[in-house]
């Protein structure tokens, strides 16, 4: 295989994602690893794995853009961009038109509004609070001693989700325990936790136009797509590989930057 | 220029120690001219609050205040200041060699900015058994009317009579006129300095302005503050003539609405400067411009100056004010700081950013944080939001 490579790496709070694309923006490789604490090391390891899959070399990468909380730790990146810009760019690439991007991350949520041309009109991040983020679901899973990867299946089997009234993660956990004590079935409690995430996200902002949902949380929990569509009253789009949207956006930025410097 | 604030604190310490002058505590937009003309050495606890914030140790002190029953949701200037006091600590020791905050002979507030100053000063009034006096101002005014001014002017007159026995002297109206005139000159010079921010590139940033506003807060009415700003103006003009901006390569001009995040001022300035962005104007620094002092009657002048200020006004006035400022300073975007413990200085909560965007087409961001309590602030999140705002401004350019 030959041709120029463009790399996007997204070091998030929970996972590090890397995408390699070619000149036509086609994705050639995707790698995800847990972020851990050594961001520089994990970025390097993602890169080596991706190149290994393709049998290619690092010097074939024309440009690399880093994004996410660990963006400043990626030594091999040529430039950096915020995850807000990258999510917007990738979503507009995948779903052209005026869209509202909702990114549900491990630690924070973002809402990004784009016009027809993909220009960012405004953005919003959640308040400094875990409510409505992946961290909330992790806490609940831990408290209920349910492995994270089983949350989705359990929620999907719910027939009567409970309604959690509390904003606060700690209070919500107490509320969940009291529901369980009253005999509410576990799937209904978990579905209630997902509904709470959906409500927190939807109340962050008005969500005009087509809503595109990205991020690791929706990638691992397809139930959220259903809940968001139901609460919003219209269907949302979850693009393929939603966990990689930030990294794909970064790779698209890399391609753009290389063209600008030609 | 550099010795002015240290000299001021030295004099204050001396007054408290020797009793050579009576000490009055005053809220930042309180009736300082009246106090100065009655011979008081005037101390401003809010400045101490800001110093504690900048030291980044405020959270420890806030916890001590919480233990006394003061909610961590109320003004963190107040809670850090009181928390430090009950722990026997003050930022004035390391900065200016004062062993403690100066003991007050009287405490004088104005509720024009918030109710917290009244509660804050009451704590010390109880502790030191010192009289607590104040001006109770109307808030949320669309227009400041003559009815407001008459009532307020009367309050200033009454306050003067209450202060005279504490000061041990009667008010000399000519002296008051002199102090008010000096205050006005100080404020005019300060305003001139801030106006240099409209130049491209701006010779001063928000960080610079918050450092230089000290004399306008603590020494207005004292001719030394006038000298300070005359020198500052010369320096700014020198910089401007040399084409020297506050940051190396100013490409993006921002407006800052709300309080500074005191413990992170330098870091946030750096984040912005790294992307060629400079905060060229702010409501906060402009709040110490008091044009109303030009009124021919000194009492009505104080009444006007300290009631027409931004913080005491209705949303409609704030909207007009911010629109004008954004246009005058040619800003590309607005940063709103939602300070958790100061709703009075957080103007994003009633849809103002969205309305301004619709009117001016300016992008904005709301940073969640606080003036002093860094537990309420995520530096990483603020950095990402600021950078995303700058990306948006850059992308929107032809
Ligand atoms: S205006 Fe805000 S920061 Fe200032 S004293 Fe009042 S509550 Fe505190």
XYZ file of C-alpha atoms and ligand atoms in Angstrom:
668
model
C 0.000 0.000 0.000
C 1.209 3.499 -0.654
C -0.038 7.084 -0.594
C -0.005 9.785 2.014
C -1.430 9.164 5.483
C -3.182 11.658 7.735
C -3.514 10.955 11.410
C -5.986 12.088 14.044
C -5.517 11.163 17.678
C -8.065 11.863 20.391
C -6.843 11.389 23.952
C -10.003 11.490 26.045
C -10.490 11.065 29.768
C -11.252 7.345 29.455
C -10.088 6.213 26.010
C -7.422 7.112 23.475
C -8.545 6.813 19.866
C -6.488 7.062 16.693
C -7.605 7.174 13.078
C -5.527 7.090 9.889
C -7.079 8.341 6.665
C -5.876 8.721 3.107
C -6.063 11.665 0.745
C -9.682 10.904 -0.117
C -10.635 10.990 3.584
C -11.224 7.239 3.583
C -10.516 5.627 6.939
C -7.689 3.094 6.736
C -7.224 2.223 10.402
C -8.873 2.762 13.784
C -7.355 1.946 17.142
C -8.706 2.467 20.650
C -7.003 1.885 23.963
C -7.754 2.834 27.525
C -6.192 6.270 28.223
C -4.515 5.285 31.472
C -2.238 7.920 32.935
C 0.632 8.017 30.432
C -0.990 9.975 27.597
C 2.203 10.323 25.553
C 2.871 6.576 25.807
C -0.671 5.541 24.943
C -0.722 7.826 21.893
C 2.514 6.264 20.681
C 1.180 2.755 21.255
C -2.035 3.540 19.310
C 0.049 4.899 16.462
C 2.279 1.839 16.313
C -0.707 -0.500 16.327
C -2.443 1.413 13.531
C 0.672 1.523 11.389
C 1.268 -2.159 12.143
C -2.227 -3.060 10.895
C -1.421 -1.360 7.588
C 2.227 -2.365 7.380
C 3.148 1.298 6.995
C 5.716 3.635 8.561
C 5.393 6.773 10.660
C 7.281 8.815 8.068
C 4.420 8.254 5.631
C 2.182 10.412 7.830
C 2.028 13.866 6.272
C 0.274 15.551 9.154
C -1.084 14.584 12.545
C -3.551 16.545 14.654
C -4.114 15.775 18.338
C -7.335 16.510 20.180
C -8.989 15.680 23.512
C -7.872 16.417 27.069
C -4.480 14.878 26.448
C -3.870 16.726 23.172
C -0.837 18.564 24.480
C 0.852 15.295 25.441
C 0.926 13.836 21.948
C 4.515 14.413 20.959
C 4.223 13.297 17.344
C 1.310 15.657 16.549
C 2.092 18.566 14.262
C -0.825 20.681 15.484
C -3.719 20.546 17.914
C -7.427 21.282 17.842
C -10.166 21.106 20.436
C -12.486 18.137 20.497
C -15.315 20.604 19.850
C -13.887 21.517 16.457
C -13.018 17.886 15.655
C -16.409 16.412 16.524
C -18.077 19.087 14.445
C -15.803 18.481 11.488
C -16.263 14.709 11.491
C -20.024 14.857 11.951
C -20.436 17.310 9.118
C -18.299 15.030 6.948
C -20.499 12.044 7.824
C -23.863 13.835 7.912
C -23.620 16.889 5.645
C -26.029 19.759 6.291
C -27.059 21.908 9.234
C -26.730 19.663 12.273
C -26.482 19.719 16.031
C -23.820 17.413 17.400
C -24.282 15.900 20.831
C -21.136 14.282 22.150
C -21.598 12.228 25.304
C -18.168 11.643 26.722
C -16.708 9.831 29.680
C -16.330 13.040 31.606
C -18.185 15.783 29.816
C -20.833 16.459 27.225
C -20.741 18.855 24.363
C -23.356 20.349 22.121
C -22.098 21.854 18.875
C -24.264 23.621 16.343
C -23.144 23.751 12.686
C -24.616 25.498 9.676
C -25.154 24.031 6.183
C -21.507 24.612 5.333
C -20.286 22.967 8.509
C -19.328 26.256 10.168
C -19.503 26.176 13.934
C -22.238 28.513 15.135
C -22.056 27.810 18.839
C -21.122 25.206 21.385
C -21.778 24.374 24.968
C -20.190 22.068 27.506
C -21.919 20.648 30.541
C -21.441 22.313 33.887
C -18.684 21.007 36.095
C -20.701 17.994 37.146
C -20.806 14.310 36.215
C -24.590 14.241 35.748
C -25.459 13.106 32.246
C -21.969 11.878 31.370
C -20.352 8.458 31.101
C -18.932 8.950 34.582
C -22.483 8.879 35.969
C -23.164 5.493 34.354
C -19.823 4.144 35.576
C -20.679 5.172 39.138
C -24.084 3.533 38.919
C -22.614 0.318 37.475
C -20.074 0.221 40.248
C -22.683 0.767 42.936
C -24.923 -1.953 41.486
C -21.954 -4.254 40.904
C -22.973 -4.699 37.263
C -20.173 -4.897 34.674
C -20.298 -1.802 32.441
C -20.695 -3.856 29.286
C -23.908 -5.413 30.623
C -25.640 -2.102 31.285
C -27.011 -1.769 27.778
C -28.536 -5.255 27.565
C -30.133 -4.858 30.978
C -31.599 -1.472 30.081
C -32.933 -2.860 26.791
C -34.825 -5.548 28.702
C -36.581 -3.040 30.927
C -40.359 -2.826 30.749
C -40.965 0.046 33.174
C -37.998 2.359 33.670
C -37.996 4.249 36.989
C -37.757 7.986 36.995
C -34.761 9.418 38.839
C -35.488 12.850 40.220
C -32.040 13.892 41.300
C -29.427 15.850 39.335
C -26.614 14.821 41.573
C -24.767 11.532 41.026
C -24.480 10.880 44.739
C -28.164 11.580 45.384
C -29.136 9.514 42.335
C -27.239 6.549 43.766
C -29.160 6.855 47.023
C -32.388 7.096 45.060
C -31.492 3.956 43.096
C -30.847 2.015 46.264
C -34.204 2.996 47.648
C -35.912 1.859 44.409
C -34.158 -1.500 44.688
C -35.222 -1.821 48.308
C -38.795 -1.221 47.197
C -38.485 -4.164 44.845
C -38.027 -2.395 41.493
C -36.326 -4.744 39.009
C -32.676 -4.075 38.206
C -33.240 -3.507 34.435
C -35.852 -0.841 35.244
C -33.429 0.943 37.547
C -30.670 0.861 34.934
C -33.010 2.064 32.210
C -33.926 4.919 34.574
C -30.245 5.826 34.838
C -30.001 5.972 31.036
C -33.124 8.098 30.870
C -31.565 10.440 33.362
C -28.487 10.762 31.110
C -30.735 11.479 28.114
C -32.671 14.161 30.021
C -29.525 15.863 31.318
C -28.137 16.002 27.791
C -31.304 17.293 26.188
C -31.784 20.054 28.724
C -28.311 21.477 28.015
C -29.524 23.441 25.018
C -32.121 23.715 22.285
C -31.259 21.096 19.675
C -32.386 22.401 16.312
C -32.050 20.526 13.012
C -30.770 17.002 12.641
C -29.198 15.748 15.854
C -26.069 13.610 15.501
C -24.927 11.766 18.611
C -21.309 10.724 19.101
C -18.934 9.543 21.793
C -17.978 6.369 23.572
C -21.060 6.249 25.771
C -23.485 5.924 22.855
C -21.074 3.557 21.078
C -21.247 1.114 23.979
C -24.880 1.708 24.835
C -27.152 1.750 21.789
C -30.130 2.049 24.159
C -29.260 5.736 24.458
C -29.993 6.329 20.793
C -33.524 5.039 21.320
C -34.038 7.049 24.491
C -32.718 10.273 22.988
C -34.937 9.871 19.924
C -37.951 9.151 22.099
C -37.373 12.064 24.467
C -36.605 14.432 21.606
C -39.608 13.271 19.603
C -37.592 12.708 16.420
C -34.863 10.308 15.431
C -31.263 11.087 16.111
C -28.417 9.795 13.960
C -25.556 7.853 15.463
C -22.802 7.719 12.831
C -20.793 4.529 12.421
C -17.978 4.185 14.981
C -19.272 7.016 17.167
C -16.371 6.623 19.559
C -13.947 7.619 16.812
C -15.630 10.836 15.722
C -13.146 13.079 17.530
C -10.155 11.223 16.088
C -11.693 11.228 12.611
C -12.289 14.976 12.888
C -8.666 15.438 13.906
C -7.528 13.387 10.889
C -9.720 15.530 8.621
C -8.140 18.633 10.185
C -4.720 17.102 9.415
C -5.687 16.621 5.779
C -6.980 20.215 5.615
C -3.858 21.645 7.257
C -1.584 19.819 4.843
C -3.557 21.220 1.901
C -3.386 24.742 3.323
C 0.389 24.601 3.564
C 0.839 23.354 -0.001
C 4.303 54.017 40.866
C 5.142 50.628 42.324
C 5.294 51.894 45.890
C 1.790 53.371 45.992
C -0.136 50.321 47.182
C 2.589 49.224 49.663
C 2.645 52.802 51.041
C -1.127 52.784 51.328
C -1.090 49.557 53.345
C 1.796 50.824 55.479
C -0.201 53.934 56.362
C -3.235 51.828 57.108
C -1.227 49.535 59.390
C 0.245 52.577 61.130
C -3.194 54.154 61.636
C -4.538 50.970 63.216
C -1.453 50.439 65.387
C -0.952 53.975 66.671
C -4.519 55.194 66.582
C -3.256 58.369 64.867
C -6.148 58.109 62.443
C -9.486 56.372 62.695
C -9.904 53.352 60.437
C -13.023 52.838 58.334
C -13.761 49.694 56.367
C -15.516 50.408 53.109
C -17.105 48.284 50.387
C -15.412 48.736 47.003
C -18.148 50.949 45.573
C -18.984 52.484 48.932
C -18.877 56.154 49.984
C -15.095 56.406 50.191
C -15.046 60.161 49.450
C -17.098 60.852 52.551
C -14.796 58.718 54.689
C -11.647 60.266 53.302
C -12.881 63.806 53.786
C -13.622 62.967 57.429
C -9.997 61.926 57.873
C -10.458 58.154 58.033
C -7.802 55.739 56.816
C -9.915 53.528 54.552
C -9.553 49.766 54.208
C -11.273 47.672 51.505
C -11.890 44.042 52.509
C -12.763 43.115 48.912
C -9.198 43.803 47.900
C -8.097 41.425 50.619
C -10.588 38.887 49.271
C -9.033 39.186 45.819
C -5.553 38.752 47.280
C -6.657 35.546 48.991
C -8.120 34.373 45.688
C -4.921 35.111 43.828
C -2.957 33.192 46.477
C -4.996 30.072 45.547
C -5.393 29.239 49.221
C -8.953 30.511 49.425
C -10.498 27.017 49.534
C -8.903 26.309 52.939
C -10.311 29.527 54.322
C -13.737 28.989 52.773
C -13.926 25.651 54.592
C -13.216 27.407 57.891
C -16.033 29.874 57.158
C -18.372 27.001 56.230
C -17.736 25.512 59.643
C -19.056 28.768 61.130
C -22.315 28.359 59.252
C -21.516 30.493 56.204
C -22.641 28.623 53.119
C -19.991 27.879 50.479
C -22.545 29.187 47.962
C -22.339 32.803 49.179
C -19.674 35.332 48.147
C -16.304 33.606 48.252
C -14.539 36.922 48.893
C -16.522 37.068 52.091
C -16.043 33.437 53.056
C -12.313 33.410 52.270
C -11.796 36.654 54.144
C -13.726 35.556 57.239
C -12.216 32.056 57.112
C -8.709 33.512 57.023
C -9.577 35.877 59.868
C -10.816 33.134 62.193
C -7.643 31.201 61.450
C -5.592 34.257 62.383
C -4.241 34.671 58.857
C -4.137 37.476 56.332
C -2.608 37.909 52.905
C -1.457 41.358 54.063
C 1.358 39.829 56.112
C 3.391 38.373 53.277
C 2.481 41.131 50.844
C 2.791 44.253 52.996
C 4.095 43.177 56.404
C 0.832 43.820 58.298
C 0.324 41.398 61.182
C -3.444 41.502 60.816
C -6.204 43.299 59.015
C -6.514 46.827 60.482
C -8.997 47.020 63.357
C -12.022 49.061 62.266
C -13.494 52.036 64.105
C -16.470 51.882 61.774
C -17.629 49.692 58.877
C -19.467 51.275 55.963
C -21.099 49.366 53.130
C -23.271 50.148 50.168
C -25.739 47.472 49.051
C -25.525 48.767 45.455
C -23.400 45.736 44.530
C -24.971 42.989 46.661
C -26.288 42.137 50.083
C -23.178 40.120 50.889
C -21.097 43.171 51.786
C -23.649 44.031 54.456
C -23.531 40.524 55.946
C -19.772 40.400 55.604
C -19.281 43.674 57.453
C -21.844 42.706 60.109
C -19.644 39.761 61.046
C -16.767 42.105 61.795
C -19.020 44.679 63.401
C -20.097 42.010 65.901
C -16.566 40.786 66.376
C -14.913 44.187 66.894
C -17.980 45.778 68.460
C -17.596 48.568 65.928
C -20.541 50.473 64.443
C -21.941 49.269 61.138
C -23.333 51.928 58.832
C -24.354 51.895 55.231
C -26.205 53.103 52.220
C -29.124 50.885 51.258
C -29.324 51.255 47.509
C -32.027 50.265 45.092
C -30.991 47.581 42.605
C -32.190 46.448 39.197
C -32.832 50.019 38.019
C -33.593 50.549 34.332
C -33.057 54.291 34.759
C -31.685 56.132 37.747
C -34.379 58.716 38.395
C -34.374 61.938 40.371
C -36.532 60.172 42.967
C -33.792 57.569 43.448
C -31.198 60.316 43.728
C -33.137 62.421 46.207
C -33.598 59.456 48.530
C -29.998 58.372 48.175
C -28.647 61.920 48.580
C -30.544 62.078 51.873
C -28.960 58.808 52.968
C -25.481 60.210 52.269
C -26.313 63.307 54.337
C -27.517 61.133 57.217
C -24.472 58.931 56.944
C -22.231 61.982 57.204
C -23.927 62.986 60.477
C -23.527 59.458 61.853
C -19.857 59.384 60.901
C -18.900 62.775 62.352
C -18.862 61.696 66.039
C -16.873 58.565 65.153
C -14.385 60.637 63.169
C -14.211 63.188 65.960
C -14.639 66.014 63.488
C -17.398 67.648 61.544
C -17.633 67.423 57.821
C -15.977 70.242 55.953
C -17.980 70.579 52.761
C -15.064 72.170 50.906
C -12.850 69.254 51.840
C -15.553 66.866 50.582
C -15.723 68.798 47.295
C -11.943 68.511 46.991
C -11.958 64.767 47.611
C -14.837 64.192 45.200
C -13.037 66.286 42.568
C -9.870 64.247 43.047
C -11.891 61.034 42.832
C -13.415 62.253 39.581
C -9.998 63.097 38.128
C -8.746 59.653 39.149
C -11.726 57.969 37.577
C -11.372 59.978 34.357
C -7.713 59.046 34.055
C -8.512 55.393 34.758
C -11.194 55.491 32.085
C -8.695 57.033 29.659
C -6.252 54.212 30.415
C -8.933 51.589 29.815
C -9.889 53.301 26.563
C -6.417 52.549 25.251
C -7.756 48.998 24.989
C -9.662 50.129 21.897
C -6.347 50.549 20.056
C -5.065 47.769 17.798
C -3.115 46.106 19.224
C -4.357 46.851 22.712
C -1.486 47.971 24.943
C -3.187 46.450 27.983
C -4.858 43.142 28.720
C -7.450 42.179 31.325
C -4.627 40.862 33.497
C -2.804 44.233 33.326
C -6.025 46.127 33.956
C -6.889 44.119 37.082
C -3.430 44.883 38.452
C -3.668 48.590 37.645
C -7.176 49.091 38.979
C -5.901 48.933 42.605
C -5.584 52.729 43.061
C -9.011 53.359 41.458
C -10.525 51.038 44.061
C -8.506 51.883 47.140
C -7.119 55.356 46.611
C -9.672 57.309 44.655
C -10.004 60.727 46.253
C -6.282 60.701 47.112
C -4.204 62.776 44.646
C -1.555 60.047 44.547
C -3.989 57.889 42.580
C -4.167 60.641 39.950
C -0.369 60.681 39.634
C -0.436 56.892 39.275
C -2.793 57.012 36.318
C -0.996 59.929 34.684
C 2.131 57.782 34.651
C 0.223 54.719 33.501
C -1.253 56.698 30.614
C 2.187 57.863 29.548
C 3.442 54.287 29.650
C 0.480 52.998 27.656
C 0.906 55.727 25.073
C 4.589 54.906 24.738
C 3.687 51.281 24.148
C 0.970 52.207 21.679
C 3.262 54.538 19.738
C 5.782 51.730 19.459
C 2.981 49.477 18.179
C 3.510 47.244 21.188
C 0.516 45.216 22.237
C -0.119 43.564 25.591
C 0.399 40.235 23.845
C 2.854 39.411 21.111
C 0.618 38.982 18.093
C -2.945 40.194 18.685
C -5.270 38.561 16.181
C -8.413 38.116 18.272
C -9.955 40.686 20.597
C -12.182 39.542 23.439
C -14.508 41.108 25.995
C -14.602 39.597 29.496
C -17.922 39.840 31.277
C -17.900 38.923 34.953
C -15.384 38.541 37.739
C -11.819 37.401 37.178
C -10.943 33.860 38.268
C -8.314 35.301 40.594
C -6.232 32.175 41.095
C -6.031 31.525 37.355
C -5.729 34.976 35.808
C -2.193 34.417 34.530
C -2.937 30.923 33.178
C -6.057 32.014 31.313
C -4.240 35.012 29.862
C -1.530 32.646 28.627
C -4.024 30.219 27.080
C -5.497 33.120 25.139
C -2.189 34.745 24.254
C -0.891 31.438 22.870
C -3.633 31.695 20.244
C -3.135 35.417 19.624
C -6.143 36.468 21.705
C -6.290 39.346 24.165
C -9.078 40.477 26.474
C -9.148 44.172 25.573
C -12.079 45.282 27.736
C -14.107 44.047 30.681
C -17.141 45.104 32.670
C -15.213 44.441 35.857
C -12.450 46.995 35.280
C -14.828 49.541 33.792
C -16.974 49.307 36.931
C -14.549 51.629 38.656
C -15.336 54.509 36.333
C -17.649 56.939 38.132
C -18.686 59.707 35.770
C -21.551 60.746 38.065
C -19.053 62.348 40.439
C -19.016 65.337 38.101
C -22.397 66.413 39.562
C -22.084 69.919 41.088
C -23.462 68.714 44.433
C -21.026 66.269 46.078
C -23.782 64.322 47.871
C -25.866 63.906 44.738
C -22.678 63.170 42.819
C -21.876 60.228 45.098
C -25.514 59.150 44.990
C -25.450 59.172 41.186
C -22.008 57.636 40.724
C -22.666 54.758 43.118
C -26.149 53.952 41.902
C -25.772 54.178 38.127
C -23.065 51.541 38.031
C -23.548 48.405 35.932
C -24.006 45.942 38.794
C -26.978 47.843 40.214
C -28.829 48.019 36.913
C -31.594 46.131 35.157
C -30.919 43.616 32.412
C -32.082 46.080 29.716
C -29.397 48.553 30.739
C -26.760 45.799 30.882
C -27.689 44.656 27.402
C -27.296 48.205 26.025
C -24.028 48.690 27.885
C -22.464 45.459 26.646
C -23.583 46.134 23.098
C -21.898 49.527 23.155
C -18.725 48.170 24.760
C -18.444 45.317 22.258
C -18.738 47.801 19.411
C -16.445 50.459 20.865
C -13.686 47.989 21.581
C -14.120 46.082 18.334
C -14.255 42.666 19.968
C -14.556 39.398 18.082
C -16.228 37.430 20.870
C -17.438 37.664 24.466
C -16.396 35.474 27.380
C -18.990 35.247 30.163
C -17.721 34.051 33.518
C -20.486 32.443 35.524
C -19.049 32.858 39.020
C -20.894 30.414 41.222
C -20.713 32.462 44.417
C -21.403 35.868 42.870
C -24.692 35.908 41.001
C -24.436 39.726 41.083
C -21.520 39.687 38.689
C -22.665 36.716 36.577
C -24.665 38.044 33.686
C -25.177 34.923 31.617
C -28.072 33.616 33.656
C -31.009 35.396 32.055
C -30.290 34.791 28.379
C -28.121 37.869 27.821
C -25.362 36.074 25.830
C -27.926 34.677 23.412
C -29.629 38.052 22.969
C -26.324 39.792 22.327
C -25.340 37.138 19.816
C -28.577 37.692 17.961
C -28.014 41.468 17.931
C -24.286 41.610 17.244
C -23.565 38.235 15.654
C -20.752 37.739 18.148
C -19.819 34.271 19.327
C -19.609 33.763 23.067
C -18.684 31.204 25.637
C -19.790 30.756 29.238
C -17.035 29.611 31.587
C -18.252 28.017 34.806
C -16.056 29.018 37.687
C -15.681 31.333 40.603
C -13.770 34.393 41.701
C -11.998 32.660 44.587
C -13.200 29.110 45.064
C -11.113 27.105 42.623
C -13.004 23.954 43.593
C -15.750 25.331 41.384
C -13.489 25.779 38.376
C -12.106 23.251 35.916
C -9.042 24.701 34.254
C -9.017 21.989 31.624
C -12.623 22.578 30.678
C -12.156 26.348 30.597
C -9.081 25.967 28.387
C -10.951 23.762 25.920
C -13.888 26.160 25.802
C -11.697 29.215 25.266
C -9.688 27.480 22.557
C -12.888 26.303 20.859
C -14.183 29.882 20.901
C -10.978 31.113 19.270
C -11.157 28.345 16.658
C -14.683 29.460 15.894
C -13.596 33.092 15.489
C -10.691 32.103 13.215
C -12.853 29.779 11.121
C -15.428 32.523 10.639
C -12.855 34.834 9.045
C -12.647 35.290 5.319
S -20.457 41.730 44.326
Fe -20.091 39.548 44.368
S -17.906 39.323 44.746
Fe -18.451 41.430 45.253
S -18.827 41.355 47.441
Fe -20.797 41.091 46.429
S -21.091 38.867 46.234
Fe -18.930 39.264 46.719
